[in-house]
XYZ file of C-alpha atoms in Angstrom:
632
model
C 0.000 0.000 0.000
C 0.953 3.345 -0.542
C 2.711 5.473 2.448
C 0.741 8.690 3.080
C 2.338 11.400 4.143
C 1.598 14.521 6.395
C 3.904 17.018 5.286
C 5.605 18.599 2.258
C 9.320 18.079 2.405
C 12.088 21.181 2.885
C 14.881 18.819 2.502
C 15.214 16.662 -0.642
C 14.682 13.059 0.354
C 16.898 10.552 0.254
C 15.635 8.160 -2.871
C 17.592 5.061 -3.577
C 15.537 2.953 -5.623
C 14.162 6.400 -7.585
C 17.842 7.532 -8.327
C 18.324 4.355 -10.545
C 15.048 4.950 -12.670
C 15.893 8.564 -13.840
C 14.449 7.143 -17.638
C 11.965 4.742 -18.277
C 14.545 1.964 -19.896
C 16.107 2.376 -16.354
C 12.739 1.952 -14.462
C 12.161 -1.669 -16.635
C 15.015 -3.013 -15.254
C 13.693 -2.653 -11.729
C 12.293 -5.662 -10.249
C 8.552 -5.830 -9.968
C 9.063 -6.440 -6.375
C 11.123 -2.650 -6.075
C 8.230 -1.076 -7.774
C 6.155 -0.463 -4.333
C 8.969 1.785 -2.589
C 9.775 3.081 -6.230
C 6.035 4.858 -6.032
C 6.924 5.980 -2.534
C 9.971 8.119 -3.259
C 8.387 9.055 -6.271
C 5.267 10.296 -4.697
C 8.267 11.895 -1.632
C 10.020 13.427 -4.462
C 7.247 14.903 -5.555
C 6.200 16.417 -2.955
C 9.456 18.091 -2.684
C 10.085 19.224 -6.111
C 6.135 20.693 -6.008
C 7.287 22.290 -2.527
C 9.678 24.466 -4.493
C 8.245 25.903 -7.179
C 4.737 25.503 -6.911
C 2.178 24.093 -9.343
C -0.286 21.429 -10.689
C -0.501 18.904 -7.066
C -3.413 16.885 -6.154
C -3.759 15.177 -10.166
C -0.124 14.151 -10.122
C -0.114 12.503 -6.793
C -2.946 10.370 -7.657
C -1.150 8.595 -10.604
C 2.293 7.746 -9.187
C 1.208 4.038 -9.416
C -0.354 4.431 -13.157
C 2.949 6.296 -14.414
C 5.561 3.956 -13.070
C 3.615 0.873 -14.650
C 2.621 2.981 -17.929
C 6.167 3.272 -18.335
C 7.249 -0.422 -17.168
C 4.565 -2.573 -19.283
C 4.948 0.044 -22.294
C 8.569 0.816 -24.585
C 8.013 4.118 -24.389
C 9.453 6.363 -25.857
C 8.618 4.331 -28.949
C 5.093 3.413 -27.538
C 3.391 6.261 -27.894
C 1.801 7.702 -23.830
C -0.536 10.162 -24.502
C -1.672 12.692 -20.789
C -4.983 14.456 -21.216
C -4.760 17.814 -20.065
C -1.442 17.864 -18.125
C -1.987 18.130 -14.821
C -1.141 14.728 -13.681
C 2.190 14.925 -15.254
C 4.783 15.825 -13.679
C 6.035 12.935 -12.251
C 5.978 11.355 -15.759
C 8.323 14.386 -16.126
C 10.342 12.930 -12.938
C 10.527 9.271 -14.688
C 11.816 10.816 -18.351
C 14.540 12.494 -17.595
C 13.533 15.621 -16.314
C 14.291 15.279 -12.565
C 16.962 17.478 -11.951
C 15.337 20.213 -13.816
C 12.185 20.447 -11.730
C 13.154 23.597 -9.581
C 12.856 24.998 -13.227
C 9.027 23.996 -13.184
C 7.032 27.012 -15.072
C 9.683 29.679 -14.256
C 10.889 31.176 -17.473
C 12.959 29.122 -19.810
C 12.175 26.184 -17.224
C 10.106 23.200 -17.660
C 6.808 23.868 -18.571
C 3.625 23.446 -16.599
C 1.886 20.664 -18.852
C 3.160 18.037 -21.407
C 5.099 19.550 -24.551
C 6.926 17.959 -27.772
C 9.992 20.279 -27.697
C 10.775 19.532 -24.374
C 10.994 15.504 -24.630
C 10.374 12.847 -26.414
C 8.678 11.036 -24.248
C 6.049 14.112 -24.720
C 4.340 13.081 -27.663
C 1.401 15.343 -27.772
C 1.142 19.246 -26.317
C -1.328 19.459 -24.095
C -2.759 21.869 -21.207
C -7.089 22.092 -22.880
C -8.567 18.845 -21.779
C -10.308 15.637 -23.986
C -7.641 15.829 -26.801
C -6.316 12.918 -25.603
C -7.961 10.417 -27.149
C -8.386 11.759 -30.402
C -4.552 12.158 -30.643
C -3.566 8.963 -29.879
C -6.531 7.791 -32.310
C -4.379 9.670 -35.179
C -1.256 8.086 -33.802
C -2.295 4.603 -34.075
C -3.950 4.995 -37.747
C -0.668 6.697 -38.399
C 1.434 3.481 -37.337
C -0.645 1.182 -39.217
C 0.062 3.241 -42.511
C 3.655 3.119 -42.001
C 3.528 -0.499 -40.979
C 5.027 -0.155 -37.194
C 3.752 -2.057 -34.597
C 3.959 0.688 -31.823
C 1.237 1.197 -29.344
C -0.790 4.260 -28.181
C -2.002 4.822 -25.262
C -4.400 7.723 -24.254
C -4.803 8.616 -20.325
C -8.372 10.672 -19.756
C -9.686 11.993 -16.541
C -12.945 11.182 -15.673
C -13.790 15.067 -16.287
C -12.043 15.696 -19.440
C -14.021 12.644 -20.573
C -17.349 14.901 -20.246
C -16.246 16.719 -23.106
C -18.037 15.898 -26.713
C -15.046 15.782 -28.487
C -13.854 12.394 -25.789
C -16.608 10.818 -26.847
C -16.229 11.930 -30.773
C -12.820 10.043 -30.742
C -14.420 7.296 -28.810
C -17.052 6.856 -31.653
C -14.798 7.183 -34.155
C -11.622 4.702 -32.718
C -14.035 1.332 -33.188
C -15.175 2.577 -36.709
C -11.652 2.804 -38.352
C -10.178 -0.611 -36.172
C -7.456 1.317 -34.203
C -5.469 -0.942 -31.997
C -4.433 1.397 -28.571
C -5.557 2.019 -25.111
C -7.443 4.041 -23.486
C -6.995 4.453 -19.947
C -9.742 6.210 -17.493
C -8.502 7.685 -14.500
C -11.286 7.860 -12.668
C -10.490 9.939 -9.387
C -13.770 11.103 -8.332
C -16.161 8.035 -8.501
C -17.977 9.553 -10.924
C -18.802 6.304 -12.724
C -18.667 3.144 -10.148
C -17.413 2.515 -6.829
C -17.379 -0.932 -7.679
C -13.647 -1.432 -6.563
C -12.058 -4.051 -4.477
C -10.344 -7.750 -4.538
C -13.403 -9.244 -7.132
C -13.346 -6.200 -9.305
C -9.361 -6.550 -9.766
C -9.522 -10.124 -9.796
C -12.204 -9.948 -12.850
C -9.799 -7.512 -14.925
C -6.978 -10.055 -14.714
C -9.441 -12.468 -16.259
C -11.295 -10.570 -18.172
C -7.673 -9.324 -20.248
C -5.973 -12.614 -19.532
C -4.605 -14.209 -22.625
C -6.809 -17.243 -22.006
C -10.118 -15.611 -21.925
C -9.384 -13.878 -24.924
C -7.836 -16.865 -26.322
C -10.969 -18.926 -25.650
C -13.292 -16.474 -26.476
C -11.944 -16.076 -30.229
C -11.675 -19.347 -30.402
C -15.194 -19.769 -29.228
C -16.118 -17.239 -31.737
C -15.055 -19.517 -34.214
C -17.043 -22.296 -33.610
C -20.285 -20.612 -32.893
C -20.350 -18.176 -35.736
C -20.912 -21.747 -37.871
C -24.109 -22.102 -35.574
C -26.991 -19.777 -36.703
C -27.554 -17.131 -34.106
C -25.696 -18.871 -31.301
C -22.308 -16.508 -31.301
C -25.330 -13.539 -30.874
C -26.683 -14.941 -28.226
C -23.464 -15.707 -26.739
C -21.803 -12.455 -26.987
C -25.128 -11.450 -25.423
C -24.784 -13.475 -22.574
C -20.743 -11.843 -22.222
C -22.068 -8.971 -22.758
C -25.056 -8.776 -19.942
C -22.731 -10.619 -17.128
C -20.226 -8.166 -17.808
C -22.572 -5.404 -17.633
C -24.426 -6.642 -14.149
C -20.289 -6.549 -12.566
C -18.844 -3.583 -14.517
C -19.685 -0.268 -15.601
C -18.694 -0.596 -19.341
C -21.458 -1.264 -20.813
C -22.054 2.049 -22.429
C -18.342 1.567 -23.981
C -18.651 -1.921 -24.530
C -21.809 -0.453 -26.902
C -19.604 1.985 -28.716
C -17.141 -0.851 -30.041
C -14.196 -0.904 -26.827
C -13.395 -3.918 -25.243
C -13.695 -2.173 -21.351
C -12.070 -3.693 -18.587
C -12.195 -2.510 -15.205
C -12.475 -0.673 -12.712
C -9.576 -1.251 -11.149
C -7.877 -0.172 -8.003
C -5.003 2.355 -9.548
C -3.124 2.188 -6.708
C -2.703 -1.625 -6.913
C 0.582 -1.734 -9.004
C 0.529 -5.643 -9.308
C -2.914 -5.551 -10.557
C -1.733 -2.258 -12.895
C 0.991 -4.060 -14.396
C -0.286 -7.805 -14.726
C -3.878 -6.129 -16.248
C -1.582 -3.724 -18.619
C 0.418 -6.740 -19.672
C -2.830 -8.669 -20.712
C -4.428 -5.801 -22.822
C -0.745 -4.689 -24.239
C -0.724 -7.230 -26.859
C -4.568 -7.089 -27.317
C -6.126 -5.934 -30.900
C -8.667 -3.025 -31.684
C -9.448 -0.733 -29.375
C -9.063 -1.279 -24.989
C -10.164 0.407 -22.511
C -9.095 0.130 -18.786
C -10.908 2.028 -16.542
C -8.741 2.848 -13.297
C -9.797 3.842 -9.938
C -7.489 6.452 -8.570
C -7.508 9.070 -5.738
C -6.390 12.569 -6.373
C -3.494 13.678 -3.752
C -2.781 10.215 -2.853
C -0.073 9.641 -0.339
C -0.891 13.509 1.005
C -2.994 13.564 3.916
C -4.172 17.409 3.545
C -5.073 16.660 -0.062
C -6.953 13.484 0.288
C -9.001 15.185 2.429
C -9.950 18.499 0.363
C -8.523 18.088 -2.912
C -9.637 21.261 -4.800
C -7.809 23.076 -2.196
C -4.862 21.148 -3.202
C -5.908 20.528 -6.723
C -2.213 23.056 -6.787
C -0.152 24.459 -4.474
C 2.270 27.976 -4.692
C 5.754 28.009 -3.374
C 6.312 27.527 -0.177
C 8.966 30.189 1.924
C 12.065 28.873 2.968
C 12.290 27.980 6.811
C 13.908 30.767 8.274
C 14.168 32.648 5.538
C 13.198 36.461 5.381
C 9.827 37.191 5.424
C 8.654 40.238 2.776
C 5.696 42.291 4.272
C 2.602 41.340 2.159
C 1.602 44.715 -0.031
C -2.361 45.506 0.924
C -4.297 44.402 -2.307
C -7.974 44.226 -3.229
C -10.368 41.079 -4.278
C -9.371 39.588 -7.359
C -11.627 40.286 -10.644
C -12.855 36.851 -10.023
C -14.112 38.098 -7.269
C -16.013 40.960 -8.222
C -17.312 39.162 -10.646
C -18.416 36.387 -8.310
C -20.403 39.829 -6.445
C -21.935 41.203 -9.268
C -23.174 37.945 -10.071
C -25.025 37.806 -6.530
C -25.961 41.003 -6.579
C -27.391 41.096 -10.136
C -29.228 38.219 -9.760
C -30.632 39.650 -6.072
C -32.158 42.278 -8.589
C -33.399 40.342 -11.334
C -34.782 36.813 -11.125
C -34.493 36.339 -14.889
C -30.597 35.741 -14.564
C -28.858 32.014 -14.711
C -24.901 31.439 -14.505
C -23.203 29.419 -16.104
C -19.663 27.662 -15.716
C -18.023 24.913 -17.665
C -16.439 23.574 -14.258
C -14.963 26.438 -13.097
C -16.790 27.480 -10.235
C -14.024 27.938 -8.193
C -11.976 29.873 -10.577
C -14.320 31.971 -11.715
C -15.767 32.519 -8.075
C -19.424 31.157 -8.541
C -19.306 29.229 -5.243
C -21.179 31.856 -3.560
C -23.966 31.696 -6.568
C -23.926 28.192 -6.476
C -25.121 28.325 -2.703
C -27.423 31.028 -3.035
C -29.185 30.575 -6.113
C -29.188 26.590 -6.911
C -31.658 26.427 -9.060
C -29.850 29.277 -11.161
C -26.799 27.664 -11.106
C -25.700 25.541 -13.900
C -22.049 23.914 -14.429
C -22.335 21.664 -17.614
C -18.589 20.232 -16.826
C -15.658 20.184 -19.227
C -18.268 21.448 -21.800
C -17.601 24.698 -23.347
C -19.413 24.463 -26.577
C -22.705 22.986 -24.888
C -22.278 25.955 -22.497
C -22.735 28.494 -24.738
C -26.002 26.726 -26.488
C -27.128 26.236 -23.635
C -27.367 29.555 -23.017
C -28.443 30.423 -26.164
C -31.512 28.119 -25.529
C -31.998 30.069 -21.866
C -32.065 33.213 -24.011
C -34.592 32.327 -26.502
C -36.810 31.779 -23.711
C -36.690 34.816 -22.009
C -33.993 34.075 -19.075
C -31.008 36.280 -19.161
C -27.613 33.909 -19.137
C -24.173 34.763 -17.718
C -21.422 32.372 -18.829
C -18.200 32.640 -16.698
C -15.712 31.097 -18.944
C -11.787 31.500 -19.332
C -10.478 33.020 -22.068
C -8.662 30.408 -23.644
C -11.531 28.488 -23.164
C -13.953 30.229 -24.936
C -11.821 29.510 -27.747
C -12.942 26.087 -27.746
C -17.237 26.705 -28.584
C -16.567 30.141 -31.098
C -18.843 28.052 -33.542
C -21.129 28.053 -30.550
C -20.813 31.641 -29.963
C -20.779 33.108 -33.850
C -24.093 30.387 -34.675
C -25.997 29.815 -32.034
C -25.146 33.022 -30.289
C -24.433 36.071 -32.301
C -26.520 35.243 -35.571
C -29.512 34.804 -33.901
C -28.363 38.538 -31.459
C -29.702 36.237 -28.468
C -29.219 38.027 -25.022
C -26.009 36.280 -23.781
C -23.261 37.859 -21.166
C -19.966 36.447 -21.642
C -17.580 37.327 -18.514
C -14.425 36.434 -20.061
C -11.808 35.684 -17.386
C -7.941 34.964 -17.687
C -7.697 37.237 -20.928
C -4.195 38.176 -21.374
C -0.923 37.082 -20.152
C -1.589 34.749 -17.311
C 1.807 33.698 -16.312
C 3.077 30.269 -15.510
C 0.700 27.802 -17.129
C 2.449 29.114 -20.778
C 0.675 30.081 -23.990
C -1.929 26.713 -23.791
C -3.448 29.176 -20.977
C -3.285 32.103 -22.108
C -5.761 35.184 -23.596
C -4.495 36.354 -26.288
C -6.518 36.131 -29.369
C -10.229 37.371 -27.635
C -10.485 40.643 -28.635
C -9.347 39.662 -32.202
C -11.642 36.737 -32.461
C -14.505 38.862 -30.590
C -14.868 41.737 -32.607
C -14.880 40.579 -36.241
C -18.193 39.451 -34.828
C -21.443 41.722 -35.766
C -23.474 43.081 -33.294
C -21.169 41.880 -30.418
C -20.500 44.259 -27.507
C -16.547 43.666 -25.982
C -15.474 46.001 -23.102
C -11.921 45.974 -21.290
C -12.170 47.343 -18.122
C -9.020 49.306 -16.828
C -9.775 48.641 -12.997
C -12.068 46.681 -10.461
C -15.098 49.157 -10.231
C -15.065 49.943 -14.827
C -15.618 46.004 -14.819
C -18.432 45.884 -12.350
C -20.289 48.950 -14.482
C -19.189 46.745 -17.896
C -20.692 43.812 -16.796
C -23.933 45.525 -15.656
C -23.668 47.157 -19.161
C -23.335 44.195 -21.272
C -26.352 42.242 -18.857
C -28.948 45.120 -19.872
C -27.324 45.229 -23.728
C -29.913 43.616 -26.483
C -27.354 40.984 -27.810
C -24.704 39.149 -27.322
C -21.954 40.705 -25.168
C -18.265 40.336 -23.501
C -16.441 41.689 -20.560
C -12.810 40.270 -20.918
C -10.943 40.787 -17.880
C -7.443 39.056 -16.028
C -6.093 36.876 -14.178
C -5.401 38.014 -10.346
C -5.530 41.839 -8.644
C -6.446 45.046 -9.807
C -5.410 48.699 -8.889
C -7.434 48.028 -5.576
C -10.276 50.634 -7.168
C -12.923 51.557 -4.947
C -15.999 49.737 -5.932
C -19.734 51.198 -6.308
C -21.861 48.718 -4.722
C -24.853 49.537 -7.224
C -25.441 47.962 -10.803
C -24.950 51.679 -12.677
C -24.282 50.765 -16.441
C -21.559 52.688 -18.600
C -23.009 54.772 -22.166
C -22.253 52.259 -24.821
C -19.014 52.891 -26.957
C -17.790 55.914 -25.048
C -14.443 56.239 -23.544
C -12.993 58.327 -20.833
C -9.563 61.194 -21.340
C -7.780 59.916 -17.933
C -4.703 62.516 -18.750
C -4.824 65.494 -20.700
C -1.354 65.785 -22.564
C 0.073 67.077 -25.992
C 1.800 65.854 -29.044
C 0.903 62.062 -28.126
C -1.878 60.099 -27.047
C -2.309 56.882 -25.585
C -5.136 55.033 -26.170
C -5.539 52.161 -23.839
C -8.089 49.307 -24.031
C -7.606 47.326 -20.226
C -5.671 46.807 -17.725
C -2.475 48.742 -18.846
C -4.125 52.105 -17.666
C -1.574 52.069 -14.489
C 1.458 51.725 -17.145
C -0.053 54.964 -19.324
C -0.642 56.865 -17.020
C 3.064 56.561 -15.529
C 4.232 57.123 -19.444
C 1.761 60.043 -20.171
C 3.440 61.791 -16.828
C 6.786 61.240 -17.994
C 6.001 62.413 -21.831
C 3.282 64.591 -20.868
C 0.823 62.722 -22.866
C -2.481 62.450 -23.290
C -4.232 59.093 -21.618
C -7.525 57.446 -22.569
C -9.477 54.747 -21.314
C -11.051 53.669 -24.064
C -13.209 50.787 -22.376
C -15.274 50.057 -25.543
C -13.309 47.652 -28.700
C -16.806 47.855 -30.288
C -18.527 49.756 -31.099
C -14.830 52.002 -30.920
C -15.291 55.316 -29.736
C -15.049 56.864 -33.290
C -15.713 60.707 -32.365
C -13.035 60.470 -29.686
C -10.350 58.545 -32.134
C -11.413 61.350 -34.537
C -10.677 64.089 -31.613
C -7.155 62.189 -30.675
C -6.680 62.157 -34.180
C -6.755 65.840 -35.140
C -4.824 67.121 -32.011
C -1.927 64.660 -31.564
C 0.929 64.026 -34.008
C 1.353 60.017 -33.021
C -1.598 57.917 -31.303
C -0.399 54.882 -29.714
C -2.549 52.076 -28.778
C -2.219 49.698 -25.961
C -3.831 46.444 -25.420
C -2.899 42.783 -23.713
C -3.822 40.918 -26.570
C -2.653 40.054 -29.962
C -1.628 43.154 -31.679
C -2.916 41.361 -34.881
C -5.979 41.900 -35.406
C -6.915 43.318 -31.610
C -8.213 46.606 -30.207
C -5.277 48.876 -32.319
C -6.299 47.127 -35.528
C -9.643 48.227 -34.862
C -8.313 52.011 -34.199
C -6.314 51.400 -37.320
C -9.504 50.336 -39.845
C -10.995 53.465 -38.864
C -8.310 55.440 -39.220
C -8.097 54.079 -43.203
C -11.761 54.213 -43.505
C -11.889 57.853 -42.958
C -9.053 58.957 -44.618
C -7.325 60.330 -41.504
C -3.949 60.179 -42.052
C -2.042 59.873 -38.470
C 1.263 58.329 -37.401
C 0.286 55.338 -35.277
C 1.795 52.657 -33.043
C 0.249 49.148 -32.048
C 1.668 47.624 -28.867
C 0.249 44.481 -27.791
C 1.112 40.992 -27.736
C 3.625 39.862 -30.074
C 3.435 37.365 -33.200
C 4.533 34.802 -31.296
C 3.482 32.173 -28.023
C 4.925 33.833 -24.972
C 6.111 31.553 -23.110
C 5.911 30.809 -19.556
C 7.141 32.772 -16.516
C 6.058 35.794 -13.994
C 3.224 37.914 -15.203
C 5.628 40.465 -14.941
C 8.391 38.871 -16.878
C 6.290 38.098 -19.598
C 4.922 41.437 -19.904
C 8.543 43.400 -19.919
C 9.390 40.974 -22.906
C 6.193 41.825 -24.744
C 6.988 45.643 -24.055
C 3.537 45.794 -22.031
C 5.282 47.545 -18.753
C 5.688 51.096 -18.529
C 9.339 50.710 -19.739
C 8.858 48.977 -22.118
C 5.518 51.267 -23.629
C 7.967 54.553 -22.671
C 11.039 53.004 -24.376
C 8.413 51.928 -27.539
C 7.031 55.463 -27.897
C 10.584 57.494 -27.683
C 11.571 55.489 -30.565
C 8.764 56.020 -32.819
C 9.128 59.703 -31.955
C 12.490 59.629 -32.847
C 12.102 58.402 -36.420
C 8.728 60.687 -36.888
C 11.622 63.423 -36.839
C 14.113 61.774 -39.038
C 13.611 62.882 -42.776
């Protein structure tokens, strides 16, 4: 059995039988019988290596057993191991190599928070959405059969991720075309049988075993000459099955399920993997696992340990916290209450994010207006388009990068019919160490090519209460995108006043130059339009753009610079640029924003000096364009 442990470690632990398993052809030469302490000082070490830098916790320390026999029963890196999501991976990082370079762990140019190809070979598919999984290792497999190899895939899926339509797309789809991999469900939240113990393990072994499969081809064989006796005996497999296992609904769609299984039981892990290694057309092993295994704190409340930040050195200095105000999560998670306090018409919505978007006080409050649809962006947005049609008035709390993942959903069944949809867009921008996968960078370009949306950027905590109040009352589909973490600690208006559509606010009055910002990088201008006297507007509104006050900017400044944390292409200063064209107004102009490239991950505030987004970096960006407006 697994050792559970009560506290993180400040010293690095001493780890014998890990230290001779630093790669998986190591690990297979480890005795089955070394395996057991090797998931111990795994689990130790990664508790430890966590303890430092912070990150991803409760996912990884539930599949310390599943890793070390994914990588014993399979020749990876030739066998192709497939993570949904990421989270759980890091000590599949620990096994491949990558041990010594986990203080490195989503710091910039470190290891990166989720699985990525560049950074091994044993990371054979990017990952950090979730419910890709499958669907890559799908294409894997068809591609091995093509080029005649005989490696295997294998395709590990949360319970969660496997709530998403496109899991169950892939699942369709793998039976249909004959693919022979593996899909394993790590089931760490029950959500699908508790039917675990001594039978339930001792049925996988036969249920994979060589000799039932054997006998049951061969079985095949001779009843298929029989009219309608091989139906009625796959029948009769296929109902005892179903009355002991929960695969039935797989088992329909073409897989051969076995399971569940404890996933903490590494004999059982390895002997079942053996069975189904060798096996043809598509498995499927569903695991039983328990997220922060081996962690006391985290088996007991694993959201709050879902991750972890880093943790101050013992006796180390101690920095005085800086005062700081709720997090726009927060505010949002008030307006929400407070909205729906005032009108009974309102529903929120979350594609399992209640936590990070701050719905749990909704959730409690208003039940029966709470809705979280899972790991389903795309039927979250339809579903509020169906809300709409019916006279309720939806909220859908979604991350940025997420959003990305239903736009079909939010151009068809949103925007084209101008349905009355509020989409509080959280995590746009740069959100630090989770890397590009996470990041916000493309909403405002992919928002406002659409017609008839409304897309605000509030500068500060109380502009994105007003904005969101503004887009709930607007006829039509609208956005408030907003980021990750603390504000400018604005004082907050407790009532629901809404902002005049598509006009922005002069913050700084200034000459020569004016800086037009759209978000959060108010602060930053107003620090550059002190030191270069120059004007400052919060411009609040991508669309519809305040056009008379571009015009005014326009007329009375020799170089208008816009400002935005999102792509520069095609963002908030393309918008200021179109117009510009349209009307014939001929103005020296400069875009910053995010660069043409994936920032990579690090400190909010490293990421945004390289992207030029600090006031530095804006100052340093403006000088020079001055500079060359006054060469000939």
């Amino acid at each position: 059995m697994p050792k559970t442990f009560h506290e993180i470690p400040r010293v690095r632990p001493a780890t014998p039988v890990l230290d001779r398993a630093a790669i998986p052809e190591q690990l297979r030469r480890l005795s089955e019988a070394e395996l057991e302490e090797l998931a111990n000082e795994l689990r130790q070490d990664l508790l430890y290596s966590v303890g430092r830098t912070g990150g991803h916790f409760g996912a990884g320390l539930g599949v310390i057993e599943l890793t070390i026999a994914l990588h014993y029963v399979y020749d990876t890196p030739d066998d192709r191991l497939v993570w949904d999501v990421g989270h759980q991976a890091y000590p599949h990082k620990i096994l491949t190599g990558r041990r010594e370079q986990m203080a490195s762990l989503r710091q910039k140019d470190g290891l990166a928070a989720f699985p990525r190809r560049s950074e091994s070979e044993y990371d054979t598919f990017g990952v950090g959405h979730s419910s890709t999984s499958i669907s890559a290792a799908l294409g894997m497999a068809i591609a091995a059969r093509m080029q005649g190899k005989k490696r295997k895939s294998i395709a590990v899926i949360g319970d969660g991720a496997l709530t998403a339509g496109m899991a169950f797309e892939a699942l369709n789809h793998a039976p249909e075309v004959g693919a022979d991999m593996l899909v394993v469900l790590n089931d760490n939240d029950m959500s699908i049988s508790r039917n675990v113990g001594g039978m339930s393990n001792y049925l996988a072994k036969i249920l994979s075993s060589r000799t039932y499969t054997s006998m049951r081809e061969g079985s095949k064989k001779v009843l298929s000459r029989l009219p309608g006796a091989w139906e009625i005996a796959r029948r009769t497999e296929e109902y005892a099955k179903g009355m002991l296992v929960p695969g039935t609904l797989f088992e329909e769609l073409g897989w051969n399920y076995i399971g569940p299984i404890d996933g903490h039981d590494l004999p059982t892990l390895i002997a079942t993997l053996r069975n189904m290694r060798d096996l043809s057309g598509p498995q499927f092993l569903h695991v039983v696992t328990k997220k922060g295994k081996g962690f006391a704190p985290a088996e007991v409340d694993p959201i709050t340990w879902h991750a972890i930040s880093k943790l101050e050195p013992v006796g180390g200095p101690v920095a005085p916290k800086k005062p700081s105000g709720p997090k726009y999560s927060n505010v949002f998670g008030q307006w929400l209450c407070d909205m729906a306090a005032a009108d009974p018409r309102l529903t929120g919505i979350t594609p399992a994010m209640k936590e990070g978007s701050d719905l749990v006080d909704f959730s409690e409050r208003y039940p029966d207006r709470y809705f979280d649809v899972a790991i389903a962006e795309q039927h979250a947005v339809t579903l509020a388009a169906g809300m709409a049609c019916e006279g309720a008035k939806p909220v859908v709390a979604i991350y940025s990068t997420f959003l990305q993942r239903a736009y079909d959903q939010l151009i068809h069944d949103v925007a084209v019919q101008n349905l009355d949809v509020l989409f509080a867009i959280d995590r746009a921008g740069l959100v630090g160490e989770d890397g590009p996968t996470h990041a916000g960078s493309f909403d405002l370009s992919y928002l406002r090519c659409i017609p008839g949306m409304l897309v605000m950027t509030p500068s500060d905590e109380n502009e994105m209460r007003r904005m969101l109040t503004t887009g709930y009352h607007f006829e039509g589909p609208a956005a408030v995108r907003y980021p990750r973490g603390t504000g400018p600690n604005a004082t907050i208006e407790p009532g629901l006043e809404p902002l005049d559509i598509g006009k922005g606010v002069i913050r700084r009055q200034g000459s020569k130059v004016a800086l037009l910002v759209f978000g959060v990088q108010l602060a930053e201008a107003l620090q550059v339009g002190e030191a270069l006297d120059a004007t400052v507007v919060d411009m609040r509104f991508v669309k519809p753009l305040d056009e008379a006050l571009v015009r005014q900017l326009a007329d009375s400044h020799e170089l208008l610079v816009t400002v935005e944390e999102n792509s520069v292409m095609g963002g908030a200063g393309s918008a200021v640029n179109e117009f510009l064209t349209r009307e014939g107004l001929l103005q020296a102009i400069l875009n910053l924003g995010l660069p043409d490239y994936y920032v990579e991950h690090a400190k909010p505030a490293e990421m945004l000096t390289e992207c030029g987004l600090d006031a530095a970096g804006i100052e340093a960006a403006i000088r020079t364009r001055l500079t060359s407006l006054q060469q000939p």
